[in-house]
Amino acid sequence: MSDILPITVFLNGVAVKRIREEKKLTQLYVSKVVGVTTDTISRWENNRYPTIKRENALGLAEALEVDVHELLIENPDEVDAAEPRLGLSSHPATIAALVSLLLVAVLFYFLYPAQDDTRVVALKVLRKLPHYAAPGSHVPVRVNLSSPLPEGGFILREYFPKGWKLVQASPPASSLDNVNGVVRWIIKAGDKRERVVYMLQVDPAATPEHPGAFRGEIIVSGGDGQLTVPVEGETSVMLEPVLWADSNGDFVIDDAEMLQASYTVDEMSGVYIDWGKLEKLWDAGRYRWDEKNADFVPVR
């Protein structure tokens, strides 16, 4: 897409502001993705800068999750008029200047090579999901971050099933769209956290025919601009009347599953999980899903 855009493009500030507000995104979030200040975003939205660099337009499209052309005023006649052509054959001084600039650029390339993005790409982000979830129940989600983290910070964006609701998160979400199932976190430089965690309430109307699907990505700054790295790990949850801690779905919380649940609760620090209820289901030996009250109850 970027190779068919001119170096500078005409920005439709009204469209940028409308799309950002429709998606419930803050200027702070957009500015972090693009790599500019919130004041710049405000100026773009108010058409204070009618043209912007191609890279910034692509960054806006990434932040707003739309095709870049939705943000532009595409009038080839105006673009042509705004870009005066140089008659190089009749301007030898111009040719000499361009050659000099080219030589400087080549020299700069070899003396100051672009930042190696290997470290950034090597960043591993792993999502951990329970095997099962009952419609209307709550399920924990963990996104584990590898170390070392990017020095300049990054943005984590997670997509969860539509109809499901994010009810808790640690750290708190920087941006949340519970209608379309999109949540974002801005992880600032110097943040040493090991994971991002959140709790979802499953859509009460969800059916086994449509298992909950997840995907996500992180956005970091690399040597050639922005890099998008996908979140790896588990991507779906089976919809059955089974507790999230019951990994084999036999309606029994055995000792091994309870031990694993304790690790999950520890990792979900900052998000409340009723450990007492888990203990009651464990002690009872068996449990069932009470659909009327949307809760798991012990069976003795």
PDB file of C-alpha atoms in Angstrom:
ATOM      1  CA  MET A   1       0.000   0.000   0.000  1.00  0.00           C
ATOM      2  CA  SER A   2       2.775   2.432   0.927  1.00  0.00           C
ATOM      3  CA  ASP A   3       4.531   2.085  -2.419  1.00  0.00           C
ATOM      4  CA  ILE A   4       1.587   3.633  -4.284  1.00  0.00           C
ATOM      5  CA  LEU A   5       1.355   6.694  -2.045  1.00  0.00           C
ATOM      6  CA  PRO A   6       3.360   9.863  -2.673  1.00  0.00           C
ATOM      7  CA  ILE A   7       5.901  11.010  -0.110  1.00  0.00           C
ATOM      8  CA  THR A   8       3.381  13.534   1.228  1.00  0.00           C
ATOM      9  CA  VAL A   9      -0.384  13.066   1.215  1.00  0.00           C
ATOM     10  CA  PHE A  10      -3.418  15.258   1.798  1.00  0.00           C
ATOM     11  CA  LEU A  11      -4.999  14.354   5.151  1.00  0.00           C
ATOM     12  CA  ASN A  12      -8.732  14.418   5.812  1.00  0.00           C
ATOM     13  CA  GLY A  13      -8.647  15.630   9.408  1.00  0.00           C
ATOM     14  CA  VAL A  14     -12.425  15.417   9.784  1.00  0.00           C
ATOM     15  CA  ALA A  15     -12.350  11.726   8.843  1.00  0.00           C
ATOM     16  CA  VAL A  16      -9.484  11.050  11.249  1.00  0.00           C
ATOM     17  CA  LYS A  17     -11.366  12.594  14.166  1.00  0.00           C
ATOM     18  CA  ARG A  18     -14.655  10.903  13.258  1.00  0.00           C
ATOM     19  CA  ILE A  19     -13.107   7.425  13.001  1.00  0.00           C
ATOM     20  CA  ARG A  20     -11.099   7.876  16.204  1.00  0.00           C
ATOM     21  CA  GLU A  21     -14.190   8.896  18.160  1.00  0.00           C
ATOM     22  CA  GLU A  22     -16.296   6.102  16.628  1.00  0.00           C
ATOM     23  CA  LYS A  23     -13.712   3.576  17.789  1.00  0.00           C
ATOM     24  CA  LYS A  24     -13.498   5.247  21.225  1.00  0.00           C
ATOM     25  CA  LEU A  25      -9.751   5.809  20.884  1.00  0.00           C
ATOM     26  CA  THR A  26      -7.940   8.582  22.718  1.00  0.00           C
ATOM     27  CA  GLN A  27      -5.557  11.022  21.073  1.00  0.00           C
ATOM     28  CA  LEU A  28      -2.916   9.699  23.475  1.00  0.00           C
ATOM     29  CA  TYR A  29      -3.293   6.152  22.167  1.00  0.00           C
ATOM     30  CA  VAL A  30      -3.165   7.258  18.524  1.00  0.00           C
ATOM     31  CA  SER A  31      -0.139   9.455  19.182  1.00  0.00           C
ATOM     32  CA  LYS A  32       1.729   6.536  20.783  1.00  0.00           C
ATOM     33  CA  VAL A  33       1.068   4.289  17.787  1.00  0.00           C
ATOM     34  CA  VAL A  34       2.090   6.921  15.237  1.00  0.00           C
ATOM     35  CA  GLY A  35       5.029   8.194  17.276  1.00  0.00           C
ATOM     36  CA  VAL A  36       3.998  11.853  17.519  1.00  0.00           C
ATOM     37  CA  THR A  37       2.590  14.123  20.231  1.00  0.00           C
ATOM     38  CA  THR A  38      -1.074  14.510  21.120  1.00  0.00           C
ATOM     39  CA  ASP A  39      -0.778  18.136  20.005  1.00  0.00           C
ATOM     40  CA  THR A  40       0.168  16.920  16.535  1.00  0.00           C
ATOM     41  CA  ILE A  41      -2.852  14.597  16.438  1.00  0.00           C
ATOM     42  CA  SER A  42      -5.064  17.533  17.431  1.00  0.00           C
ATOM     43  CA  ARG A  43      -3.575  19.705  14.687  1.00  0.00           C
ATOM     44  CA  TRP A  44      -4.108  16.949  12.116  1.00  0.00           C
ATOM     45  CA  GLU A  45      -7.742  16.529  13.154  1.00  0.00           C
ATOM     46  CA  ASN A  46      -8.315  20.280  12.883  1.00  0.00           C
ATOM     47  CA  ASN A  47      -6.636  20.451   9.461  1.00  0.00           C
ATOM     48  CA  ARG A  48      -3.844  22.663  10.755  1.00  0.00           C
ATOM     49  CA  TYR A  49      -1.478  20.516   8.664  1.00  0.00           C
ATOM     50  CA  PRO A  50      -3.223  19.781   5.338  1.00  0.00           C
ATOM     51  CA  THR A  51      -0.415  17.458   4.229  1.00  0.00           C
ATOM     52  CA  ILE A  52       1.557  14.882   6.207  1.00  0.00           C
ATOM     53  CA  LYS A  53       4.293  12.374   5.487  1.00  0.00           C
ATOM     54  CA  ARG A  54       3.349   9.025   3.991  1.00  0.00           C
ATOM     55  CA  GLU A  55       4.789   7.192   7.032  1.00  0.00           C
ATOM     56  CA  ASN A  56       2.583   9.190   9.398  1.00  0.00           C
ATOM     57  CA  ALA A  57      -0.494   8.475   7.288  1.00  0.00           C
ATOM     58  CA  LEU A  58       0.259   4.761   7.428  1.00  0.00           C
ATOM     59  CA  GLY A  59       0.768   5.043  11.182  1.00  0.00           C
ATOM     60  CA  LEU A  60      -2.638   6.695  11.536  1.00  0.00           C
ATOM     61  CA  ALA A  61      -4.230   3.914   9.502  1.00  0.00           C
ATOM     62  CA  GLU A  62      -2.568   1.349  11.778  1.00  0.00           C
ATOM     63  CA  ALA A  63      -3.788   3.102  14.919  1.00  0.00           C
ATOM     64  CA  LEU A  64      -7.338   3.560  13.630  1.00  0.00           C
ATOM     65  CA  GLU A  65      -7.440   0.091  12.019  1.00  0.00           C
ATOM     66  CA  VAL A  66      -8.693   1.338   8.658  1.00  0.00           C
ATOM     67  CA  ASP A  67      -7.391   1.489   5.109  1.00  0.00           C
ATOM     68  CA  VAL A  68      -5.115   4.496   4.752  1.00  0.00           C
ATOM     69  CA  HIS A  69      -7.159   5.818   1.825  1.00  0.00           C
ATOM     70  CA  GLU A  70     -10.108   6.389   4.182  1.00  0.00           C
ATOM     71  CA  LEU A  71      -8.018   9.095   5.850  1.00  0.00           C
ATOM     72  CA  LEU A  72      -6.859  10.922   2.745  1.00  0.00           C
ATOM     73  CA  ILE A  73      -8.170  13.561   0.371  1.00  0.00           C
ATOM     74  CA  GLU A  74      -7.211  11.969  -2.908  1.00  0.00           C
ATOM     75  CA  ASN A  75      -7.176  14.546  -5.690  1.00  0.00           C
ATOM     76  CA  PRO A  76      -4.441  13.792  -8.213  1.00  0.00           C
ATOM     77  CA  ASP A  77      -4.786  17.214  -9.835  1.00  0.00           C
ATOM     78  CA  GLU A  78      -4.105  18.994  -6.545  1.00  0.00           C
ATOM     79  CA  VAL A  79      -1.242  16.668  -5.725  1.00  0.00           C
ATOM     80  CA  ASP A  80       0.360  17.283  -9.103  1.00  0.00           C
ATOM     81  CA  ALA A  81      -0.042  21.023  -8.690  1.00  0.00           C
ATOM     82  CA  ALA A  82       1.437  20.899  -5.214  1.00  0.00           C
ATOM     83  CA  GLU A  83       4.561  19.071  -6.374  1.00  0.00           C
ATOM     84  CA  PRO A  84       6.493  21.305  -8.802  1.00  0.00           C
ATOM     85  CA  ARG A  85       8.656  19.443 -11.288  1.00  0.00           C
ATOM     86  CA  LEU A  86      12.312  20.292 -11.742  1.00  0.00           C
ATOM     87  CA  GLY A  87      13.749  20.708 -15.195  1.00  0.00           C
ATOM     88  CA  LEU A  88      16.963  18.902 -14.347  1.00  0.00           C
ATOM     89  CA  SER A  89      18.462  19.123 -17.795  1.00  0.00           C
ATOM     90  CA  SER A  90      18.395  22.929 -17.647  1.00  0.00           C
ATOM     91  CA  HIS A  91      19.638  23.181 -14.055  1.00  0.00           C
ATOM     92  CA  PRO A  92      23.153  21.704 -13.760  1.00  0.00           C
ATOM     93  CA  ALA A  93      23.506  23.139 -10.249  1.00  0.00           C
ATOM     94  CA  THR A  94      20.453  21.154  -9.169  1.00  0.00           C
ATOM     95  CA  ILE A  95      21.921  17.967 -10.620  1.00  0.00           C
ATOM     96  CA  ALA A  96      25.174  18.528  -8.734  1.00  0.00           C
ATOM     97  CA  ALA A  97      23.283  19.111  -5.496  1.00  0.00           C
ATOM     98  CA  LEU A  98      21.249  15.936  -5.930  1.00  0.00           C
ATOM     99  CA  VAL A  99      24.368  13.885  -6.638  1.00  0.00           C
ATOM    100  CA  SER A 100      26.004  15.290  -3.509  1.00  0.00           C
ATOM    101  CA  LEU A 101      22.958  14.419  -1.421  1.00  0.00           C
ATOM    102  CA  LEU A 102      22.968  10.897  -2.823  1.00  0.00           C
ATOM    103  CA  LEU A 103      26.621  10.430  -1.896  1.00  0.00           C
ATOM    104  CA  VAL A 104      25.971  11.708   1.626  1.00  0.00           C
ATOM    105  CA  ALA A 105      23.025   9.319   1.995  1.00  0.00           C
ATOM    106  CA  VAL A 106      25.119   6.342   0.881  1.00  0.00           C
ATOM    107  CA  LEU A 107      27.914   7.305   3.269  1.00  0.00           C
ATOM    108  CA  PHE A 108      25.451   7.722   6.134  1.00  0.00           C
ATOM    109  CA  TYR A 109      23.945   4.296   5.393  1.00  0.00           C
ATOM    110  CA  PHE A 110      27.288   2.543   5.778  1.00  0.00           C
ATOM    111  CA  LEU A 111      28.506   4.572   8.753  1.00  0.00           C
ATOM    112  CA  TYR A 112      25.206   4.448  10.660  1.00  0.00           C
ATOM    113  CA  PRO A 113      23.340   1.289   9.673  1.00  0.00           C
ATOM    114  CA  ALA A 114      19.685   0.958  10.593  1.00  0.00           C
ATOM    115  CA  GLN A 115      18.875  -0.395  14.015  1.00  0.00           C
ATOM    116  CA  ASP A 116      18.821  -4.177  14.078  1.00  0.00           C
ATOM    117  CA  ASP A 117      15.216  -5.230  14.549  1.00  0.00           C
ATOM    118  CA  THR A 118      16.180  -8.801  15.469  1.00  0.00           C
ATOM    119  CA  ARG A 119      15.808  -8.047  19.169  1.00  0.00           C
ATOM    120  CA  VAL A 120      12.362  -6.575  18.611  1.00  0.00           C
ATOM    121  CA  VAL A 121      11.137  -9.429  16.422  1.00  0.00           C
ATOM    122  CA  ALA A 122      12.499 -11.915  18.997  1.00  0.00           C
ATOM    123  CA  LEU A 123      10.060 -10.532  21.559  1.00  0.00           C
ATOM    124  CA  LYS A 124       7.703 -13.373  22.460  1.00  0.00           C
ATOM    125  CA  VAL A 125       4.167 -12.634  23.569  1.00  0.00           C
ATOM    126  CA  LEU A 126       2.217 -15.718  24.621  1.00  0.00           C
ATOM    127  CA  ARG A 127      -1.501 -15.883  25.405  1.00  0.00           C
ATOM    128  CA  LYS A 128      -2.802 -18.492  27.866  1.00  0.00           C
ATOM    129  CA  LEU A 129      -6.487 -19.411  27.868  1.00  0.00           C
ATOM    130  CA  PRO A 130      -8.573 -21.995  29.724  1.00  0.00           C
ATOM    131  CA  HIS A 131      -9.798 -24.950  27.687  1.00  0.00           C
ATOM    132  CA  TYR A 132     -13.471 -24.396  28.517  1.00  0.00           C
ATOM    133  CA  ALA A 133     -15.902 -21.610  29.340  1.00  0.00           C
ATOM    134  CA  ALA A 134     -19.600 -21.681  30.146  1.00  0.00           C
ATOM    135  CA  PRO A 135     -21.897 -19.082  28.551  1.00  0.00           C
ATOM    136  CA  GLY A 136     -22.313 -16.275  31.077  1.00  0.00           C
ATOM    137  CA  SER A 137     -19.324 -17.324  33.196  1.00  0.00           C
ATOM    138  CA  HIS A 138     -16.038 -15.509  33.786  1.00  0.00           C
ATOM    139  CA  VAL A 139     -12.724 -16.679  32.324  1.00  0.00           C
ATOM    140  CA  PRO A 140      -9.165 -15.475  32.998  1.00  0.00           C
ATOM    141  CA  VAL A 141      -6.805 -14.510  30.167  1.00  0.00           C
ATOM    142  CA  ARG A 142      -3.039 -14.133  30.583  1.00  0.00           C
ATOM    143  CA  VAL A 143      -0.679 -12.546  28.068  1.00  0.00           C
ATOM    144  CA  ASN A 144       2.883 -13.355  29.092  1.00  0.00           C
ATOM    145  CA  LEU A 145       5.666 -11.034  27.981  1.00  0.00           C
ATOM    146  CA  SER A 146       9.202 -12.199  27.322  1.00  0.00           C
ATOM    147  CA  SER A 147      12.276 -10.371  28.547  1.00  0.00           C
ATOM    148  CA  PRO A 148      13.941  -8.076  27.696  1.00  0.00           C
ATOM    149  CA  LEU A 149      11.062  -5.838  26.657  1.00  0.00           C
ATOM    150  CA  PRO A 150      11.513  -3.125  23.997  1.00  0.00           C
ATOM    151  CA  GLU A 151      13.303  -0.154  25.542  1.00  0.00           C
ATOM    152  CA  GLY A 152      10.863   2.337  24.072  1.00  0.00           C
ATOM    153  CA  GLY A 153       7.755   0.547  25.327  1.00  0.00           C
ATOM    154  CA  PHE A 154       5.032  -0.903  23.135  1.00  0.00           C
ATOM    155  CA  ILE A 155       1.293  -1.215  22.616  1.00  0.00           C
ATOM    156  CA  LEU A 156      -0.552  -4.498  23.177  1.00  0.00           C
ATOM    157  CA  ARG A 157      -3.798  -4.951  21.281  1.00  0.00           C
ATOM    158  CA  GLU A 158      -6.078  -7.909  21.952  1.00  0.00           C
ATOM    159  CA  TYR A 159      -9.191  -8.977  20.050  1.00  0.00           C
ATOM    160  CA  PHE A 160     -11.692 -11.110  21.975  1.00  0.00           C
ATOM    161  CA  PRO A 161     -15.041 -12.591  20.839  1.00  0.00           C
ATOM    162  CA  LYS A 162     -17.825 -10.124  20.123  1.00  0.00           C
ATOM    163  CA  GLY A 163     -20.538 -10.338  22.740  1.00  0.00           C
ATOM    164  CA  TRP A 164     -18.014 -11.088  25.470  1.00  0.00           C
ATOM    165  CA  LYS A 165     -17.228  -8.312  27.963  1.00  0.00           C
ATOM    166  CA  LEU A 166     -13.961  -7.360  29.615  1.00  0.00           C
ATOM    167  CA  VAL A 167     -14.795  -6.809  33.288  1.00  0.00           C
ATOM    168  CA  GLN A 168     -11.341  -6.542  34.906  1.00  0.00           C
ATOM    169  CA  ALA A 169      -7.778  -5.972  33.737  1.00  0.00           C
ATOM    170  CA  SER A 170      -4.328  -5.472  35.197  1.00  0.00           C
ATOM    171  CA  PRO A 171      -2.945  -3.054  34.324  1.00  0.00           C
ATOM    172  CA  PRO A 172      -6.141  -1.140  33.517  1.00  0.00           C
ATOM    173  CA  ALA A 173      -6.818  -0.969  29.788  1.00  0.00           C
ATOM    174  CA  SER A 174      -5.675   2.172  27.990  1.00  0.00           C
ATOM    175  CA  SER A 175      -8.542   1.787  25.527  1.00  0.00           C
ATOM    176  CA  LEU A 176     -11.522  -0.587  25.552  1.00  0.00           C
ATOM    177  CA  ASP A 177     -14.233  -1.326  22.998  1.00  0.00           C
ATOM    178  CA  ASN A 178     -16.502  -3.955  24.554  1.00  0.00           C
ATOM    179  CA  VAL A 179     -18.895  -3.774  21.609  1.00  0.00           C
ATOM    180  CA  ASN A 180     -16.403  -4.961  19.009  1.00  0.00           C
ATOM    181  CA  GLY A 181     -14.143  -6.887  21.372  1.00  0.00           C
ATOM    182  CA  VAL A 182     -10.953  -4.798  21.209  1.00  0.00           C
ATOM    183  CA  VAL A 183      -8.736  -3.797  24.126  1.00  0.00           C
ATOM    184  CA  ARG A 184      -5.405  -1.973  24.118  1.00  0.00           C
ATOM    185  CA  TRP A 185      -2.663  -1.317  26.627  1.00  0.00           C
ATOM    186  CA  ILE A 186       0.131   1.242  26.363  1.00  0.00           C
ATOM    187  CA  ILE A 187       3.153  -0.297  28.084  1.00  0.00           C
ATOM    188  CA  LYS A 188       5.559   2.569  28.685  1.00  0.00           C
ATOM    189  CA  ALA A 189       9.339   2.459  28.604  1.00  0.00           C
ATOM    190  CA  GLY A 190      10.799   1.141  31.840  1.00  0.00           C
ATOM    191  CA  ASP A 191       7.757  -0.986  32.723  1.00  0.00           C
ATOM    192  CA  LYS A 192       9.167  -4.348  33.859  1.00  0.00           C
ATOM    193  CA  ARG A 193       5.905  -6.279  34.160  1.00  0.00           C
ATOM    194  CA  GLU A 194       5.916  -9.939  33.139  1.00  0.00           C
ATOM    195  CA  ARG A 195       2.355 -10.160  31.870  1.00  0.00           C
ATOM    196  CA  VAL A 196      -0.912  -8.409  31.117  1.00  0.00           C
ATOM    197  CA  VAL A 197      -4.025 -10.134  32.470  1.00  0.00           C
ATOM    198  CA  TYR A 198      -7.739  -9.628  32.106  1.00  0.00           C
ATOM    199  CA  MET A 199     -11.057 -11.245  32.992  1.00  0.00           C
ATOM    200  CA  LEU A 200     -13.850 -11.743  30.469  1.00  0.00           C
ATOM    201  CA  GLN A 201     -17.526 -12.473  30.917  1.00  0.00           C
ATOM    202  CA  VAL A 202     -18.681 -14.891  28.240  1.00  0.00           C
ATOM    203  CA  ASP A 203     -21.691 -13.931  26.149  1.00  0.00           C
ATOM    204  CA  PRO A 204     -24.675 -15.681  27.810  1.00  0.00           C
ATOM    205  CA  ALA A 205     -26.068 -16.408  24.340  1.00  0.00           C
ATOM    206  CA  ALA A 206     -22.845 -18.007  23.075  1.00  0.00           C
ATOM    207  CA  THR A 207     -23.163 -21.535  21.662  1.00  0.00           C
ATOM    208  CA  PRO A 208     -20.702 -24.432  21.222  1.00  0.00           C
ATOM    209  CA  GLU A 209     -20.964 -24.025  17.452  1.00  0.00           C
ATOM    210  CA  HIS A 210     -19.124 -20.717  17.737  1.00  0.00           C
ATOM    211  CA  PRO A 211     -16.091 -21.164  20.031  1.00  0.00           C
ATOM    212  CA  GLY A 212     -14.504 -18.009  21.377  1.00  0.00           C
ATOM    213  CA  ALA A 213     -11.661 -16.911  19.083  1.00  0.00           C
ATOM    214  CA  PHE A 214      -8.808 -14.619  20.111  1.00  0.00           C
ATOM    215  CA  ARG A 215      -6.005 -12.829  18.331  1.00  0.00           C
ATOM    216  CA  GLY A 216      -3.659 -10.013  19.196  1.00  0.00           C
ATOM    217  CA  GLU A 217      -0.516  -8.087  18.370  1.00  0.00           C
ATOM    218  CA  ILE A 218       2.041  -5.735  19.807  1.00  0.00           C
ATOM    219  CA  ILE A 219       3.236  -2.575  18.086  1.00  0.00           C
ATOM    220  CA  VAL A 220       6.836  -1.543  18.664  1.00  0.00           C
ATOM    221  CA  SER A 221       9.270   0.915  17.151  1.00  0.00           C
ATOM    222  CA  GLY A 222      12.051  -0.633  15.072  1.00  0.00           C
ATOM    223  CA  GLY A 223      14.854   0.571  12.850  1.00  0.00           C
ATOM    224  CA  ASP A 224      12.539   1.026   9.867  1.00  0.00           C
ATOM    225  CA  GLY A 225       9.605   2.495  11.770  1.00  0.00           C
ATOM    226  CA  GLN A 226       6.778   0.539  13.370  1.00  0.00           C
ATOM    227  CA  LEU A 227       6.747  -3.218  13.683  1.00  0.00           C
ATOM    228  CA  THR A 228       3.734  -5.398  14.395  1.00  0.00           C
ATOM    229  CA  VAL A 229       4.428  -8.681  16.169  1.00  0.00           C
ATOM    230  CA  PRO A 230       1.544 -11.180  16.565  1.00  0.00           C
ATOM    231  CA  VAL A 231       0.587 -12.576  19.951  1.00  0.00           C
ATOM    232  CA  GLU A 232       1.246 -16.304  19.967  1.00  0.00           C
ATOM    233  CA  GLY A 233      -0.203 -19.066  22.121  1.00  0.00           C
ATOM    234  CA  GLU A 234      -3.771 -20.248  22.589  1.00  0.00           C
ATOM    235  CA  THR A 235      -6.431 -18.712  20.363  1.00  0.00           C
ATOM    236  CA  SER A 236      -9.764 -20.326  21.253  1.00  0.00           C
ATOM    237  CA  VAL A 237     -11.966 -21.467  24.130  1.00  0.00           C
ATOM    238  CA  MET A 238     -14.525 -24.268  23.827  1.00  0.00           C
ATOM    239  CA  LEU A 239     -18.007 -23.289  24.999  1.00  0.00           C
ATOM    240  CA  GLU A 240     -19.318 -25.935  27.386  1.00  0.00           C
ATOM    241  CA  PRO A 241     -20.886 -25.812  30.885  1.00  0.00           C
ATOM    242  CA  VAL A 242     -17.429 -26.419  32.364  1.00  0.00           C
ATOM    243  CA  LEU A 243     -15.434 -24.404  34.907  1.00  0.00           C
ATOM    244  CA  TRP A 244     -12.311 -22.679  33.572  1.00  0.00           C
ATOM    245  CA  ALA A 245     -10.121 -24.582  36.062  1.00  0.00           C
ATOM    246  CA  ASP A 246     -11.422 -27.982  34.884  1.00  0.00           C
ATOM    247  CA  SER A 247      -8.866 -28.641  32.151  1.00  0.00           C
ATOM    248  CA  ASN A 248     -10.243 -32.041  31.075  1.00  0.00           C
ATOM    249  CA  GLY A 249     -13.918 -31.118  31.323  1.00  0.00           C
ATOM    250  CA  ASP A 250     -14.989 -34.023  33.560  1.00  0.00           C
ATOM    251  CA  PHE A 251     -16.895 -31.820  36.063  1.00  0.00           C
ATOM    252  CA  VAL A 252     -14.350 -32.662  38.749  1.00  0.00           C
ATOM    253  CA  ILE A 253     -11.645 -30.325  40.063  1.00  0.00           C
ATOM    254  CA  ASP A 254      -8.887 -32.773  40.980  1.00  0.00           C
ATOM    255  CA  ASP A 255      -5.743 -31.997  42.957  1.00  0.00           C
ATOM    256  CA  ALA A 256      -3.562 -31.403  39.895  1.00  0.00           C
ATOM    257  CA  GLU A 257      -6.124 -28.995  38.414  1.00  0.00           C
ATOM    258  CA  MET A 258      -6.441 -27.164  41.728  1.00  0.00           C
ATOM    259  CA  LEU A 259      -2.672 -26.763  41.889  1.00  0.00           C
ATOM    260  CA  GLN A 260      -2.625 -25.340  38.370  1.00  0.00           C
ATOM    261  CA  ALA A 261      -5.548 -23.062  39.255  1.00  0.00           C
ATOM    262  CA  SER A 262      -3.503 -21.689  42.170  1.00  0.00           C
ATOM    263  CA  TYR A 263      -0.731 -20.737  39.740  1.00  0.00           C
ATOM    264  CA  THR A 264      -3.280 -19.049  37.503  1.00  0.00           C
ATOM    265  CA  VAL A 265      -4.703 -17.066  40.428  1.00  0.00           C
ATOM    266  CA  ASP A 266      -1.196 -15.940  41.381  1.00  0.00           C
ATOM    267  CA  GLU A 267      -0.467 -14.812  37.823  1.00  0.00           C
ATOM    268  CA  MET A 268      -3.810 -12.972  37.650  1.00  0.00           C
ATOM    269  CA  SER A 269      -2.586 -10.522  40.290  1.00  0.00           C
ATOM    270  CA  GLY A 270      -4.694  -7.380  40.196  1.00  0.00           C
ATOM    271  CA  VAL A 271      -7.791  -9.245  38.972  1.00  0.00           C
ATOM    272  CA  TYR A 272     -10.197 -10.741  41.527  1.00  0.00           C
ATOM    273  CA  ILE A 273     -10.861 -14.488  41.414  1.00  0.00           C
ATOM    274  CA  ASP A 274     -13.016 -16.089  44.132  1.00  0.00           C
ATOM    275  CA  TRP A 275     -10.575 -18.640  45.558  1.00  0.00           C
ATOM    276  CA  GLY A 276     -13.065 -19.670  48.250  1.00  0.00           C
ATOM    277  CA  LYS A 277     -15.559 -20.796  45.619  1.00  0.00           C
ATOM    278  CA  LEU A 278     -12.865 -22.823  43.865  1.00  0.00           C
ATOM    279  CA  GLU A 279     -12.070 -24.564  47.149  1.00  0.00           C
ATOM    280  CA  LYS A 280     -15.741 -25.464  47.689  1.00  0.00           C
ATOM    281  CA  LEU A 281     -15.988 -27.022  44.228  1.00  0.00           C
ATOM    282  CA  TRP A 282     -12.714 -28.864  44.837  1.00  0.00           C
ATOM    283  CA  ASP A 283     -13.844 -30.202  48.237  1.00  0.00           C
ATOM    284  CA  ALA A 284     -17.226 -31.328  46.890  1.00  0.00           C
ATOM    285  CA  GLY A 285     -15.656 -33.694  44.395  1.00  0.00           C
ATOM    286  CA  ARG A 286     -18.040 -32.740  41.591  1.00  0.00           C
ATOM    287  CA  TYR A 287     -19.817 -29.640  40.349  1.00  0.00           C
ATOM    288  CA  ARG A 288     -22.407 -28.578  37.790  1.00  0.00           C
ATOM    289  CA  TRP A 289     -23.389 -25.419  35.935  1.00  0.00           C
ATOM    290  CA  ASP A 290     -26.526 -23.744  37.280  1.00  0.00           C
ATOM    291  CA  GLU A 291     -27.787 -22.110  34.100  1.00  0.00           C
ATOM    292  CA  LYS A 292     -30.619 -20.250  35.831  1.00  0.00           C
ATOM    293  CA  ASN A 293     -28.273 -18.470  38.235  1.00  0.00           C
ATOM    294  CA  ALA A 294     -25.307 -18.477  35.837  1.00  0.00           C
ATOM    295  CA  ASP A 295     -23.031 -20.043  38.434  1.00  0.00           C
ATOM    296  CA  PHE A 296     -21.135 -23.232  39.218  1.00  0.00           C
ATOM    297  CA  VAL A 297     -22.425 -25.158  42.247  1.00  0.00           C
ATOM    298  CA  PRO A 298     -20.989 -28.150  44.141  1.00  0.00           C
ATOM    299  CA  VAL A 299     -22.561 -31.598  43.796  1.00  0.00           C
ATOM    300  CA  ARG A 300     -22.210 -33.857  46.812  1.00  0.00           C
TER     301      ARG A 300
END
